[in-house]
Each structure stands twice: as structure tokens, then as C-alpha cells.
Short mmCIF file of C-alpha atoms and ligand atoms in Angstrom, two decimals:
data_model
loop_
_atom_site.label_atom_id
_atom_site.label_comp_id
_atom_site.label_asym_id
_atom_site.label_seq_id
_atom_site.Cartn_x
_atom_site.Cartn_y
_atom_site.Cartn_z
CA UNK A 1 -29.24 -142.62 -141.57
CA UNK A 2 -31.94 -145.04 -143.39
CA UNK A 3 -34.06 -147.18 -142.09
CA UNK A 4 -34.15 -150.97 -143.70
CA UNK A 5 -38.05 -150.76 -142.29
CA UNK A 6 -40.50 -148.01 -141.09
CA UNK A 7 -42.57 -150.06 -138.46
CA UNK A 8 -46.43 -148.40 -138.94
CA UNK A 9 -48.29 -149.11 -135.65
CA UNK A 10 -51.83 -148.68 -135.61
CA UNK A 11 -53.34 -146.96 -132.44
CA UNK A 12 -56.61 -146.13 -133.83
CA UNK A 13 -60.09 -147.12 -132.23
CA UNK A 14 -60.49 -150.03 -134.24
CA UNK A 15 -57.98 -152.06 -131.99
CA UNK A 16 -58.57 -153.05 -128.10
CA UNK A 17 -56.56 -151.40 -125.32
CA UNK A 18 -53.93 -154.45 -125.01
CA UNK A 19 -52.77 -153.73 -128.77
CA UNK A 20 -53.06 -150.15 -128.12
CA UNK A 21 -50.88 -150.07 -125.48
CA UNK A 22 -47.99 -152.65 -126.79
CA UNK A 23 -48.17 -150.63 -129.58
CA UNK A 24 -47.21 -147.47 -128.00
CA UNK A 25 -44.63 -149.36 -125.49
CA UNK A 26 -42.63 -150.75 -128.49
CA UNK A 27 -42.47 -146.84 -129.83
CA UNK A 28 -41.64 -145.74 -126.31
CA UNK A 29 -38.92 -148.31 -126.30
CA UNK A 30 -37.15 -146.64 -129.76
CA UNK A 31 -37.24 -143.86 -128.26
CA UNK A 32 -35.60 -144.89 -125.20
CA UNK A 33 -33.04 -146.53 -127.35
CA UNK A 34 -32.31 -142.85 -129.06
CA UNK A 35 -34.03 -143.47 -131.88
CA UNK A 36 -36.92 -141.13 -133.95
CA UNK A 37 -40.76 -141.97 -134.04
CA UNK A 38 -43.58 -140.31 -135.09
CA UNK A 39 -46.62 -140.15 -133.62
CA UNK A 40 -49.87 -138.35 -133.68
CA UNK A 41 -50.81 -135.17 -131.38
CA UNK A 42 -54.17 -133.02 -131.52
CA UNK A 43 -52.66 -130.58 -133.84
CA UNK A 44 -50.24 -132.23 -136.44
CA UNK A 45 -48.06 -135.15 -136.38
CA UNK A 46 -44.64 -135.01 -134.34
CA UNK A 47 -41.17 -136.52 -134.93
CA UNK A 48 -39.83 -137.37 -131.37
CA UNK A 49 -36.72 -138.13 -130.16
CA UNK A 50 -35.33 -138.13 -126.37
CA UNK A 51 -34.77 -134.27 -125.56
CA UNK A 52 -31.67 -134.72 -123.05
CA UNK A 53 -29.68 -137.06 -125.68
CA UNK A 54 -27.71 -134.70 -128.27
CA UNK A 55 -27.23 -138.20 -131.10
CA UNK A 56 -31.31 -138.91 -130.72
CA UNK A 57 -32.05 -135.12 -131.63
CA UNK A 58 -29.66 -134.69 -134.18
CA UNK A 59 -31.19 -137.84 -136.24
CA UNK A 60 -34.94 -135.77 -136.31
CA UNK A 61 -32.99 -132.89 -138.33
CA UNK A 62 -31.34 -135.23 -140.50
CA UNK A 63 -35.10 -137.04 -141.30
CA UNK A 64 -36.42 -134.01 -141.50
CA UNK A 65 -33.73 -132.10 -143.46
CA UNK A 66 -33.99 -129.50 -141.26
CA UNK A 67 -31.81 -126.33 -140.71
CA UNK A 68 -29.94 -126.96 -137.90
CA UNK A 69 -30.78 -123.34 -136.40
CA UNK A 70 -34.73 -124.24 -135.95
CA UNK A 71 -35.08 -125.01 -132.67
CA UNK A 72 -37.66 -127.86 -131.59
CA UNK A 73 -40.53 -128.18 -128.84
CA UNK A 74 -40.13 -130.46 -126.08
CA UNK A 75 -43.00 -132.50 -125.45
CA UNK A 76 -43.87 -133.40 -122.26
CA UNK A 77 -46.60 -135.44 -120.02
CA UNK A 78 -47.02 -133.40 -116.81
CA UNK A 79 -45.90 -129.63 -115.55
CA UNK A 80 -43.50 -131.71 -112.95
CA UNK A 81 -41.10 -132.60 -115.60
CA UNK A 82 -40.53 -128.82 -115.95
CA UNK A 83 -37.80 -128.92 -112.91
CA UNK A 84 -35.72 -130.74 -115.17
CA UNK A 85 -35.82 -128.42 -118.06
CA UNK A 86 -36.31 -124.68 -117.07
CA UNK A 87 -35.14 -122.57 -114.53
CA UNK A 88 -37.62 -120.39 -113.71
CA UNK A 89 -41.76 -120.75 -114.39
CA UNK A 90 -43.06 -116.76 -114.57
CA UNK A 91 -46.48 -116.16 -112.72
CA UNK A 92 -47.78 -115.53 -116.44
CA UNK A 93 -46.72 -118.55 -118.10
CA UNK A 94 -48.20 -120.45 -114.89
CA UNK A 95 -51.46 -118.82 -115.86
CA UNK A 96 -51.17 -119.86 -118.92
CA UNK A 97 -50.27 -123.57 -118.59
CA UNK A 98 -52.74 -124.06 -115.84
CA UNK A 99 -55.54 -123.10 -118.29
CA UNK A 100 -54.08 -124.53 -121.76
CA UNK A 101 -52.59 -127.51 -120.54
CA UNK A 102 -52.64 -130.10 -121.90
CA UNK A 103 -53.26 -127.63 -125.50
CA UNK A 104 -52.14 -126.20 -128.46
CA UNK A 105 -49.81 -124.04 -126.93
CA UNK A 106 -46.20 -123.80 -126.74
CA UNK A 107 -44.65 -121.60 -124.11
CA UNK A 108 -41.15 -120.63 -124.05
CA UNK A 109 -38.91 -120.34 -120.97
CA UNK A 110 -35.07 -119.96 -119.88
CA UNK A 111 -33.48 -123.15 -120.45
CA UNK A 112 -31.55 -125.88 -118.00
CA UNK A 113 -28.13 -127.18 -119.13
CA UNK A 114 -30.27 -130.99 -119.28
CA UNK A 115 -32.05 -129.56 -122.49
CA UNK A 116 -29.73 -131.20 -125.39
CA UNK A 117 -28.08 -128.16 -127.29
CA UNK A 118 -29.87 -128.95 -131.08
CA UNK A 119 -33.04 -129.22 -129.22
CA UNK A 120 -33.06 -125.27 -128.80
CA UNK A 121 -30.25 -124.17 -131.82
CA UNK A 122 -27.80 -123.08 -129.06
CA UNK A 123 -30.69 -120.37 -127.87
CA UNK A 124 -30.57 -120.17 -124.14
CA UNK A 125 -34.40 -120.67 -124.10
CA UNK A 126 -36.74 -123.75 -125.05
CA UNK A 127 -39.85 -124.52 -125.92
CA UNK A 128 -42.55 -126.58 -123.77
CA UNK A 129 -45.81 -128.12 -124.26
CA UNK A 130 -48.17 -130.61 -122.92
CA UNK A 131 -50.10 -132.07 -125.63
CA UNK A 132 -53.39 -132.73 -125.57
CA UNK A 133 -53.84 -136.30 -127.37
CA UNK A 134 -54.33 -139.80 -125.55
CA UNK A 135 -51.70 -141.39 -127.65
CA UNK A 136 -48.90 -138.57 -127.33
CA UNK A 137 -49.59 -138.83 -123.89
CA UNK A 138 -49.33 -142.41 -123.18
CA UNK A 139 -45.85 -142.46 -125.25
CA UNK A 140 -44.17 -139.58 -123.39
CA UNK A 141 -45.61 -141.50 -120.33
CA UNK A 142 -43.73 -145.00 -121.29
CA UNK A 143 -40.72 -143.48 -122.52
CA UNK A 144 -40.37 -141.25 -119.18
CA UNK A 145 -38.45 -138.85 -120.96
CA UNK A 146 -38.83 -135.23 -122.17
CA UNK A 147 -39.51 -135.81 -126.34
CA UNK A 148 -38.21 -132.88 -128.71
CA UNK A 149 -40.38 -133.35 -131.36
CA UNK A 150 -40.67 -130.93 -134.70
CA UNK A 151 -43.69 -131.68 -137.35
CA UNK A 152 -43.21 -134.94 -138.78
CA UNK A 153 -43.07 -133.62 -142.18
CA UNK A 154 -39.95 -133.32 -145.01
CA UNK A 155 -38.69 -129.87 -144.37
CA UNK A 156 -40.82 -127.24 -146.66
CA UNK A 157 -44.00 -129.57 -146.67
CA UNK A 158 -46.85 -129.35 -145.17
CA UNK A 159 -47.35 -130.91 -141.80
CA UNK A 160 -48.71 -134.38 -141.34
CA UNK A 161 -52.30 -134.58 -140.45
CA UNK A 162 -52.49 -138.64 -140.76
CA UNK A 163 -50.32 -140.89 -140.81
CA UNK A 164 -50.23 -141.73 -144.12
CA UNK A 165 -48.81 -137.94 -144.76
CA UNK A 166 -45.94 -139.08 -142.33
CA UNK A 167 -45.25 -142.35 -144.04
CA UNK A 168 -45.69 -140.71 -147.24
CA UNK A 169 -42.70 -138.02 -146.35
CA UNK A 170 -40.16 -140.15 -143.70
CA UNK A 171 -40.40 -143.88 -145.28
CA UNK A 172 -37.31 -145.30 -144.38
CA UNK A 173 -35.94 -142.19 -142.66
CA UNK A 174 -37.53 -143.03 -138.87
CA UNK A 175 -37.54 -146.32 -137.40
CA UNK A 176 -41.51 -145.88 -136.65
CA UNK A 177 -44.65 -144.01 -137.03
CA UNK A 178 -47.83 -144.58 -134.71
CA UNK A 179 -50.80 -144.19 -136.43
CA UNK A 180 -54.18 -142.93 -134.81
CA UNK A 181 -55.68 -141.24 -137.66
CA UNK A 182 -56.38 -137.77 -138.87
CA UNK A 183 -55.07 -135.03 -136.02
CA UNK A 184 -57.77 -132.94 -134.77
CA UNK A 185 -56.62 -128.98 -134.88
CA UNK A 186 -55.09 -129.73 -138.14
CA UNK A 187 -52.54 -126.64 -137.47
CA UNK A 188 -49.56 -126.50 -135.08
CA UNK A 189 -49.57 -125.30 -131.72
CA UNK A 190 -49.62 -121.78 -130.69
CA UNK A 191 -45.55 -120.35 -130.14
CA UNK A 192 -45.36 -117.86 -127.08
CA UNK A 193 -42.56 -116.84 -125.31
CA UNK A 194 -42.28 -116.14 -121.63
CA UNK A 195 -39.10 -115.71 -121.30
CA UNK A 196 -38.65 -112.13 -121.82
CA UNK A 197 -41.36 -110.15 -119.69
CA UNK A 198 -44.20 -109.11 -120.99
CA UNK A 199 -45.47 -112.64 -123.48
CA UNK A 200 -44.15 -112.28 -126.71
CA UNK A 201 -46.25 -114.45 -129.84
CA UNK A 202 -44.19 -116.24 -132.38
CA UNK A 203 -46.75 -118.09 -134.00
CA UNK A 204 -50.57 -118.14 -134.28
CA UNK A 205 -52.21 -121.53 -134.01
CA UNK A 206 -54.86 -123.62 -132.14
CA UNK A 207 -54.92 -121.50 -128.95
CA UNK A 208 -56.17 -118.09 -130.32
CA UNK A 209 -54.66 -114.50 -129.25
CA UNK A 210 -58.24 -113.65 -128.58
CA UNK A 211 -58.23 -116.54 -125.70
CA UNK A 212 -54.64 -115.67 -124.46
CA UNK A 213 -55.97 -111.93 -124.14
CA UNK A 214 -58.68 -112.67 -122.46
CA UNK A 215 -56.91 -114.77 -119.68
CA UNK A 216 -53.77 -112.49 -119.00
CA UNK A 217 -54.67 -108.75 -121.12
CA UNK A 218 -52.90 -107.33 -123.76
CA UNK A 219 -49.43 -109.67 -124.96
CA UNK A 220 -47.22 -108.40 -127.54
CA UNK A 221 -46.97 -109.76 -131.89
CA UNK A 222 -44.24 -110.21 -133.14
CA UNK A 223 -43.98 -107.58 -136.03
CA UNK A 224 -42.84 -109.81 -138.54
CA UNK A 225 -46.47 -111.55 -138.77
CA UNK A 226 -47.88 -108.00 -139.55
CA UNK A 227 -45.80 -106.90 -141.71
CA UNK A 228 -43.35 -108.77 -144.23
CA UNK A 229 -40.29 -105.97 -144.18
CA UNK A 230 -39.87 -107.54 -140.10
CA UNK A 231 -37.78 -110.04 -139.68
CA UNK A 232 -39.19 -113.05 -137.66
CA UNK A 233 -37.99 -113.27 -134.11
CA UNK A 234 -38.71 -116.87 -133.72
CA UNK A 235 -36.02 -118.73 -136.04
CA UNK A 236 -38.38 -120.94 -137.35
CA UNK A 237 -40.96 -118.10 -138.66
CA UNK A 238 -38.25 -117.47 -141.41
CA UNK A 239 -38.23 -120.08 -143.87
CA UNK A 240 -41.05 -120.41 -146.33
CA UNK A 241 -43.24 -123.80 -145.10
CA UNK A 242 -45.74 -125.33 -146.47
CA UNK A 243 -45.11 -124.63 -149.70
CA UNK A 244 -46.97 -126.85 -152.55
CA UNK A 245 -44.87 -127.63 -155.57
CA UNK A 246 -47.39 -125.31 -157.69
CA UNK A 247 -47.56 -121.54 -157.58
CA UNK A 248 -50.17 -120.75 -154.93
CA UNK A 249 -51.42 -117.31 -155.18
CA UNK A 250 -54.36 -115.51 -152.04
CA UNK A 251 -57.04 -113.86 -154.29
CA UNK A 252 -58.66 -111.53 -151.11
CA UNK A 253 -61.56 -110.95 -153.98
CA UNK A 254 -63.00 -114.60 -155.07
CA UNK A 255 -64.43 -112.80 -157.66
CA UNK A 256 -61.76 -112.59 -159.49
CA UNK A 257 -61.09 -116.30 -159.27
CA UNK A 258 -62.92 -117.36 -162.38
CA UNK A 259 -61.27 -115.02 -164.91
CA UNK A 260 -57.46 -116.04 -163.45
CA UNK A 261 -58.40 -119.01 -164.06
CA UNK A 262 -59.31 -119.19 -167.53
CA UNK A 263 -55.93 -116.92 -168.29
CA UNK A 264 -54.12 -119.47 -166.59
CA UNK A 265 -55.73 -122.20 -168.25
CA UNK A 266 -55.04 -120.36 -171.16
CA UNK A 267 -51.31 -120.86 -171.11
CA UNK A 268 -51.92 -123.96 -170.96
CA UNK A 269 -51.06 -124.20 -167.12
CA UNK A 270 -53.13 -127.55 -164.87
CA UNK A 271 -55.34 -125.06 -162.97
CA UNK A 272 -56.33 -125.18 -159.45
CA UNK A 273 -58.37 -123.47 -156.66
CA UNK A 274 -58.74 -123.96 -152.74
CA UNK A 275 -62.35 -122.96 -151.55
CA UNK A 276 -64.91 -124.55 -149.30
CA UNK A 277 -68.02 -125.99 -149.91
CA UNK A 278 -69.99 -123.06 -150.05
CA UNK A 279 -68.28 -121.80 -152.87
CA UNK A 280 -67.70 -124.90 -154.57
CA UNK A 281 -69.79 -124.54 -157.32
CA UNK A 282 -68.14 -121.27 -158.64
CA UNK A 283 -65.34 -122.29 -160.41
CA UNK A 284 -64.06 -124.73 -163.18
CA UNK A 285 -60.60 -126.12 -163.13
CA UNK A 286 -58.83 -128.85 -163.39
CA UNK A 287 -58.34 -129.41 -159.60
CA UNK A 288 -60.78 -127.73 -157.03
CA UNK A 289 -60.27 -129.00 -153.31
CA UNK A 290 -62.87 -127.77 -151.01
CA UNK A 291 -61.68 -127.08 -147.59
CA UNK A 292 -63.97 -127.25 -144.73
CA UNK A 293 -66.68 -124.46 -144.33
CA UNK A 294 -67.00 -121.01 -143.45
CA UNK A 295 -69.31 -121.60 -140.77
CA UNK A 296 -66.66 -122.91 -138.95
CA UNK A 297 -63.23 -121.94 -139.50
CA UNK A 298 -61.89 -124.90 -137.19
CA UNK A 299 -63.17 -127.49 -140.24
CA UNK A 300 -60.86 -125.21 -142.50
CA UNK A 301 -57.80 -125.50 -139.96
CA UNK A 302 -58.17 -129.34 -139.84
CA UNK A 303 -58.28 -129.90 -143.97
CA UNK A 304 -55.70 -126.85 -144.92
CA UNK A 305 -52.30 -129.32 -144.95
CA UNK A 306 -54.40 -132.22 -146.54
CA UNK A 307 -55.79 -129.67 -149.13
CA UNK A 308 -52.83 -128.15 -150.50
CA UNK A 309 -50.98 -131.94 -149.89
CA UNK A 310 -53.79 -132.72 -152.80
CA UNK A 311 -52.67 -130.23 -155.10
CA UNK A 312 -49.06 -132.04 -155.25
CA UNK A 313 -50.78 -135.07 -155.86
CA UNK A 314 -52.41 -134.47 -158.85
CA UNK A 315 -50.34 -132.00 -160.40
CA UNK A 316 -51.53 -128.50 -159.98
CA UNK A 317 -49.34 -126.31 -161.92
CA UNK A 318 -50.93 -122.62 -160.58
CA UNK A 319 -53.67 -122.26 -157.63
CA UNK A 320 -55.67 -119.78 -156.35
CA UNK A 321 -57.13 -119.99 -152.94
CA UNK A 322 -59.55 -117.85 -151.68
CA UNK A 323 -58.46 -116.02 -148.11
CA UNK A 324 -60.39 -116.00 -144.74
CA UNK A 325 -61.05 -113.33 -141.86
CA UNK A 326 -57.90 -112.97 -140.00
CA UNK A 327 -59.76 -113.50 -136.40
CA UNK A 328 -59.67 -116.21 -133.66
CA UNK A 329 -58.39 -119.80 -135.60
CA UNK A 330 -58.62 -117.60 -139.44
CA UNK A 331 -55.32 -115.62 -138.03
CA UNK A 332 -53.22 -119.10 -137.76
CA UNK A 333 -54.79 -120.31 -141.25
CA UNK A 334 -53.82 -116.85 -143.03
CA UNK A 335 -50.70 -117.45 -141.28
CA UNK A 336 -50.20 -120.31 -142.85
CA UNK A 337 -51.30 -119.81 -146.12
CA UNK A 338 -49.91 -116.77 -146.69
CA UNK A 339 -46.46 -118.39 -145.76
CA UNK A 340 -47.44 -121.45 -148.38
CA UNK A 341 -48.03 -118.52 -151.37
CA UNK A 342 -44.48 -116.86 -150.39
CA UNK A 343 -46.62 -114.04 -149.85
CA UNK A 344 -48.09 -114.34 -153.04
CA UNK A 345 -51.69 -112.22 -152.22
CA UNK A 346 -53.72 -110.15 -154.94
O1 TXA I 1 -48.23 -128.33 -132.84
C1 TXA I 1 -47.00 -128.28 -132.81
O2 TXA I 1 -46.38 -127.34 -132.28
C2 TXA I 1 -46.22 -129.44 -133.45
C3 TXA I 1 -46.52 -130.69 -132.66
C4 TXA I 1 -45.72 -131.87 -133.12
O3 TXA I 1 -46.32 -130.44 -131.29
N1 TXA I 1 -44.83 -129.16 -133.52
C5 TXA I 1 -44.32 -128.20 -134.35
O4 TXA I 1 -42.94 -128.07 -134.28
O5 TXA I 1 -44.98 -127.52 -135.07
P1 TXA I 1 -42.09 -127.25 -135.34
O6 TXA I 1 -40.68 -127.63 -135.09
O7 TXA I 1 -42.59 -127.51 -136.69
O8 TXA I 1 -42.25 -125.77 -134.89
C6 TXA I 1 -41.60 -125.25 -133.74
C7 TXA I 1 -41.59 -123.75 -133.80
C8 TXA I 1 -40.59 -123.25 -134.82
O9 TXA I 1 -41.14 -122.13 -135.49
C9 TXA I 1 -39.38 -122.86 -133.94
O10 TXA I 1 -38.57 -121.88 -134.53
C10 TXA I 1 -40.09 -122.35 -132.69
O11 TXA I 1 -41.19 -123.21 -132.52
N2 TXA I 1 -39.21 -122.43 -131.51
C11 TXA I 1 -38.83 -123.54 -130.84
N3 TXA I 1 -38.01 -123.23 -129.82
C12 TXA I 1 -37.86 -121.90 -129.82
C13 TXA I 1 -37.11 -120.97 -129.01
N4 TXA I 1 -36.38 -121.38 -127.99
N5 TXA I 1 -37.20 -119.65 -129.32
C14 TXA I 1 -37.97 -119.24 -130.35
N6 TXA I 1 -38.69 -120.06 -131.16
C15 TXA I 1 -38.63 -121.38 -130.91
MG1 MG I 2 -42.90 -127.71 -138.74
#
């Protein structure tokens, strides 16, 4: 399927609430007619399509080019549009939505037959979250229907933190894309699963196992995000994301950055390294992004997709990136790296 036009609506704060909202209307209304939009949440940039009709969801895998055994998160407006999707809400995964919702966290429970098969790969389970984002919001609101929506990226890129990224990957692909400017966690949501007893986390992200654990005690990893011999229990956890066209290698030691780097450069390779600004100054190659600050690992979380996006853009041939403490947000930003170096860490 290709789009003659991408329509790029602007919903940012530079327009008054009439445009705002005719904007989002005419989004809602592609999506009623079973088309694919993307639009902006507070962690990345989502490509959503109307969860209960099978022909809408199938067209976000083919934009996406993605494996038809990833299953996507429905996105909804309030908790009483659950009826219609699960068939049973565990006291725990009440807990949890009545304190993260609307949030960066994505619970998963037993499925209803309503749920269009793609949206959960044939699992009998599916995803859920209330996002936390005026925009995302108002859409789901207009279009009065569930929206599966995946990362509104090109399979194996980074996720869209702007809509630029979005245009920049789907052009032509999606009949629209509503704009509101750079996403605010920068990382996708957290992936827990309530569907099996005792919580279960697939993914780390903007909610933080330290805040989960604190509301509802001790909830089980997954293995596979300890240790790389595991194999993922969450389908999507398997396939390498992320991953900049360069080779991006961890360095746990920065130290060691500086001497890489001149062997690299010595093969002639178009050098690159990923710090923040208060290492900056320590290195010399041909393309140094600086990503947030290590005061505050959230400002690292929000630049990390733009960052290694940059690195395509001007050609980086072999990167090294510096690594953070894997605690509170720095657990879903190793995650993510880690998955973006293939596992690439010396
Ligand atoms: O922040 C986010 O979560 C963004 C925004 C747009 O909401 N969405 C996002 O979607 O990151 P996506 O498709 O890129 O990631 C969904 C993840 C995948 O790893 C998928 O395998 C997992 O959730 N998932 C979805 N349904 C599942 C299910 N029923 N069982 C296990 N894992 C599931
Ligand atoms: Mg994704």
C-alpha cells in the first residue's frame, strides 16, 4: 500500500485550540475509515490503526515492515473501554493502572475475541495502555475506538521522537502523521504482563521496576534481559531494534574510548562516540553526539533515539558509546542500547 500524500498535521502549541482540534478530528476520521496515522505519545511516536478491524491492523505491519508475530499495544482513552477487550482485570494489574494511568506502562491481560487477531500475533493475551499525552488522548477520544498502535518507526530503527523522525521513515507509507513535537520520555513504555500470576516484566521503560516494586513488592524479570543465552518471552524482545547502520560498540570503561578511537580512525573508518555533555570534551572524532547529562538520566532517555538517528545521518562508520548505571530509567536505556550494539559491550 502507498500513499499518493502523507498529510503532516501540526498540533503543536504554536496553533489555537480550533486548529488543534480539526486537526486531530481529520486523523480520528482515517482512522475510523481503517486507515494508519501516526501520532505523538509521551514516550515515542505511535502508528495507530483501529484495534477491532483485522484490514486496518494489517496495513501498520506492512508500513512498518514488521514481523507479523510482534504483537502490538492497544491504546486506549479510559479503563472503561477495557470491558470490550479483556476478560478479566487481576487485583494487581488494578493497582497498577490506578496509579500509572494514564503512563508509560503497558500491562498485559487475557484477551476478548473483539481484539483483531494481528493485533496480538494469535497470542491469547494483549497488551493495554492509557497514554499519557493530550494529543494521543484527544485522537483515541474522536475516533472512539481502541487504537493498536506499534512505534511509528521502519522496522529495525529507532523509534520516532518527533515527527520529523516519523515522516522521515513512513513518507508515503501512512495516510497521516500528527505532529506535536519532540515526545517527552523519549523511550517506550514499560511491558508487564498480568496475565499469568505473579507480574511478569518484558520490557524496561519509562515506569521503573524500582516504582512497580515499591507499589505491589517483588515482580518477576524476564531472564532473557539478564542474561543473553535466555530467550525473550515477549516476542518482540527478540529481534535486534534500534540498530544504527554503523557498528555501535558499549565501552563500560570511557577510558578506553580515546585509544579505540584513534585505531579505528586508523583504518581509515568515519569515527564516532555517544557521551553527554560532561564528557564532551574527551574525545576527538569525526562525529561526537552528546546525549543529555548524567545528572539526570531522564535527559539521556529523551535524546538516545535522536542521538544514534544522528549517527546515520552523517555517516558514522564505527561508534563507541559510553554505558550508564543500570538503575531506575538507566535499566531501560542499557536496555536499549545494548540491543542497538547487538550486544556489542567491551
Ligand atoms: O511506548 C510505547 O509502548 C510505544 C507507544 C507508541 O505506545 N509503543 C511501542 O510499541 O513501543 P512496540 O510495538 O514497538 O512494542 C510493543 C512491545 C513489543 O515488544 C511486543 O512484543 C510486546 O510489546 N507485546 C505486545 N503484546 C504482547 C503480548 N500479548 N504478549 C507479550 N508481549 C507483547
Ligand atoms: Mg517498536
Amino acid at each position: 500500500m502507498s500513499y499518493k500524500q502523507t498529510f503532516f498535521w501540526a498540533v503543536d502549541n504554536f496553533l489555537n485550540e480550533r486548529q488543534h482540534s480539526e486537526h486531530i478530528k481529520e486523523a480520528a476520521m482515517w482512522i475510523t475509515k481503517g486507515e494508519v496515522v501516526a501520532f505523538p505519545t509521551e514516550t515515542v511516536y505511535g502508528l495507530g490503526a483501529n484495534a477491532l478491524e483485522e484490514t486496518a491492523v494489517k496495513k501498520i505491519f506492512e508500513a512498518k515492515g514488521r514481523p507479523s508475530d510482534n504483537p502490538l499495544i492497544v491504546h486506549i482513552a479510559s479503563v472503561k473501554q477495557l470491558d470490550e477487550l479483556v476478560t478479566d482485570i487481576p487485583p494487581l494489574a488494578k493497582k497498577l493502572m490506578d496509579h500509572f494511568w494514564p503512563g508509560p506502562l503497558t500491562i498485559i491481560l487475557k484477551k476478548k475475541e473483539s481484539v483483531a487477531t494481528s493485533v496480538t500475533a494469535g497470542l491469547d493475551t494483549v497488551a493495554i495502555r492509557i497514554p499519557d499525552h493530550p494529543v494521543a488522548i484527544e485522537l483515541l477520544k474522536q475516533a472512539n475506538v481502541p487504537v493498536a498502535a506499534p512505534s511509528a518507526n521502519l522496522s529495525g530503527k529507532p523509534s520516532p521522537t518527533s515527527g520529523e523522525h516519523v515522516f522521515h521513515d513512513l513518507k508515503g507509507r501512512i495516510a497521516g502523521i500528527l505532529d506535536g513535537g519532540q515526545t517527552g520520555v523519549g523511550l517506550e513504555s514499560t511491558v508487564i504482563d498480568c496475565s499469568k500470576g505473579i507480574p511478569i516484566l518484558y520490557r524496561p521503560g519509562g515506569v521503573t521496576i524500582e516504582d512497580i516494586e515499591a507499589l505491589v513488592g517483588e515482580i518477576k524479570v524476564d531472564p532473557s534481559l539478564k542474561s543473553t543465552d535466555e530467550a525473550p518471552l515477549s516476542p518482540g524482545m527478540k529481534y535486534t531494534h534500534y540498530a544504527p547502520n554503523g557498528t555501535l560498540i558499549l565501552v563500560r570503561d570511557r577510558k578506553q574510548i580515546p585509544s579505540l578511537l584513534a585505531e579505528a580512525k586508523a583504518e581509515g573508518k568515519r569515527t564516532g562516540v555517544l557521551t553527554t555533555k560532561d564528557n564532551q570534551g574527551s574525545y576527538t572524532a569525526d562525529v561526537i553526539v552528546s546525549c543529555g547529562s548524567r545528572q539526570d538520566l531522564a535527559t539521556v532517555a529523551n535524546q538516545l533515539y535522536e542521538s544514534l538517528r544522528t549517527f546515520d545521518e552523517e555517516k558514522a562508520e564505527i561508534i563507541f558509546s559510553e554505558t550508564f548505571p543500570a538503575e531506575n530509567i538507566g535499566i531501560a536505556i542499557m536496555n536499549r542500547l545494548e540491543k542497538a550494539a547487538g550486544g556489542k559491550v567491551i
